[in-house]
């Protein structure tokens, strides 16, 4: 099964994307995701992708090869910090995804 992208923040293009499958989430949660992801990429650079693998929400980062300002170590530390500080939000999103997936057979 292919991973389902929740959202992406790209520091190079200065863009944020929320998968339309999750447009029914409350505005407060969508705003919190946007702030969290955009601040992440503003802080460490690169691209942050949050996606579901099975029922687990993963943080994935990448950077252009020529991006000398990307902070790889900082990205790992920042992800750990977010997982700690946003634990309740992240667990709620995983539970939401689990329920929707079981009801629909998939998220879409």
GROMACS .gro file of C-alpha atoms in nm:
model
  108
    1UNK     CA    1   0.000   0.000   0.000
    2UNK     CA    2   0.124   0.346  -0.091
    3UNK     CA    3   0.181   0.605   0.181
    4UNK     CA    4  -0.081   0.881   0.205
    5UNK     CA    5   0.056   1.235   0.227
    6UNK     CA    6  -0.108   1.452   0.493
    7UNK     CA    7   0.080   1.776   0.423
    8UNK     CA    8   0.402   1.920   0.280
    9UNK     CA    9   0.596   2.238   0.347
   10UNK     CA   10   0.860   2.346   0.096
   11UNK     CA   11   1.109   2.618   0.194
   12UNK     CA   12   1.243   2.650  -0.161
   13UNK     CA   13   0.910   2.737  -0.319
   14UNK     CA   14   0.769   2.887   0.002
   15UNK     CA   15   0.458   2.673  -0.034
   16UNK     CA   16   0.242   2.461   0.192
   17UNK     CA   17   0.012   2.183   0.075
   18UNK     CA   18  -0.261   1.998   0.264
   19UNK     CA   19  -0.394   1.685   0.093
   20UNK     CA   20  -0.757   1.743  -0.010
   21UNK     CA   21  -0.849   1.409   0.150
   22UNK     CA   22  -0.805   1.585   0.483
   23UNK     CA   23  -1.002   1.900   0.402
   24UNK     CA   24  -1.274   1.790   0.646
   25UNK     CA   25  -1.042   1.833   0.942
   26UNK     CA   26  -1.139   2.119   1.173
   27UNK     CA   27  -0.987   2.455   1.075
   28UNK     CA   28  -0.799   2.473   1.406
   29UNK     CA   29  -0.617   2.148   1.330
   30UNK     CA   30  -0.545   2.248   0.970
   31UNK     CA   31  -0.403   2.579   1.093
   32UNK     CA   32  -0.191   2.408   1.357
   33UNK     CA   33  -0.047   2.171   1.096
   34UNK     CA   34   0.031   2.460   0.864
   35UNK     CA   35   0.203   2.664   1.134
   36UNK     CA   36   0.400   2.363   1.259
   37UNK     CA   37   0.522   2.263   0.912
   38UNK     CA   38   0.601   2.611   0.782
   39UNK     CA   39   0.792   2.704   1.099
   40UNK     CA   40   0.986   2.378   1.066
   41UNK     CA   41   1.101   2.453   0.713
   42UNK     CA   42   1.172   2.817   0.798
   43UNK     CA   43   1.392   2.698   1.084
   44UNK     CA   44   1.589   2.413   0.924
   45UNK     CA   45   1.516   2.456   0.553
   46UNK     CA   46   1.441   2.190   0.297
   47UNK     CA   47   1.112   2.011   0.255
   48UNK     CA   48   0.901   1.853   0.528
   49UNK     CA   49   0.646   1.589   0.435
   50UNK     CA   50   0.407   1.434   0.684
   51UNK     CA   51   0.259   1.109   0.560
   52UNK     CA   52   0.079   0.802   0.684
   53UNK     CA   53   0.245   0.466   0.650
   54UNK     CA   54  -0.022   0.218   0.749
   55UNK     CA   55  -0.162   0.387   1.062
   56UNK     CA   56   0.158   0.569   1.162
   57UNK     CA   57   0.218   0.937   1.089
   58UNK     CA   58   0.577   0.990   0.972
   59UNK     CA   59   0.787   1.303   0.931
   60UNK     CA   60   1.011   1.293   0.623
   61UNK     CA   61   1.259   1.562   0.526
   62UNK     CA   62   1.471   1.621   0.222
   63UNK     CA   63   1.689   1.894   0.081
   64UNK     CA   64   1.839   1.990  -0.252
   65UNK     CA   65   2.194   1.860  -0.287
   66UNK     CA   66   2.333   2.210  -0.335
   67UNK     CA   67   2.152   2.348  -0.028
   68UNK     CA   68   2.441   2.421   0.207
   69UNK     CA   69   2.214   2.593   0.460
   70UNK     CA   70   1.994   2.287   0.524
   71UNK     CA   71   2.041   2.173   0.883
   72UNK     CA   72   2.016   1.793   0.876
   73UNK     CA   73   2.099   1.746   1.244
   74UNK     CA   74   1.863   2.029   1.336
   75UNK     CA   75   1.584   1.863   1.137
   76UNK     CA   76   1.617   1.540   1.336
   77UNK     CA   77   1.615   1.731   1.664
   78UNK     CA   78   1.320   1.946   1.555
   79UNK     CA   79   1.118   1.638   1.457
   80UNK     CA   80   1.181   1.484   1.800
   81UNK     CA   81   1.075   1.812   1.961
   82UNK     CA   82   0.754   1.825   1.757
   83UNK     CA   83   0.675   1.462   1.832
   84UNK     CA   84   0.705   1.542   2.201
   85UNK     CA   85   0.530   1.881   2.205
   86UNK     CA   86   0.254   1.786   1.958
   87UNK     CA   87   0.206   1.429   2.078
   88UNK     CA   88  -0.166   1.472   2.144
   89UNK     CA   89  -0.229   1.628   1.801
   90UNK     CA   90  -0.025   1.362   1.621
   91UNK     CA   91  -0.197   1.076   1.805
   92UNK     CA   92  -0.537   1.229   1.728
   93UNK     CA   93  -0.448   1.250   1.358
   94UNK     CA   94  -0.338   0.885   1.359
   95UNK     CA   95  -0.663   0.782   1.529
   96UNK     CA   96  -0.867   0.989   1.282
   97UNK     CA   97  -0.685   0.832   0.989
   98UNK     CA   98  -0.729   0.481   1.133
   99UNK     CA   99  -1.105   0.531   1.170
  100UNK     CA  100  -1.156   0.689   0.828
  101UNK     CA  101  -0.947   0.424   0.660
  102UNK     CA  102  -1.146   0.143   0.821
  103UNK     CA  103  -1.479   0.308   0.739
  104UNK     CA  104  -1.390   0.371   0.376
  105UNK     CA  105  -1.141   0.093   0.315
  106UNK     CA  106  -0.901   0.378   0.233
  107UNK     CA  107  -0.875   0.747   0.315
  108UNK     CA  108  -1.015   0.873  -0.016
   0.00000   0.00000   0.00000
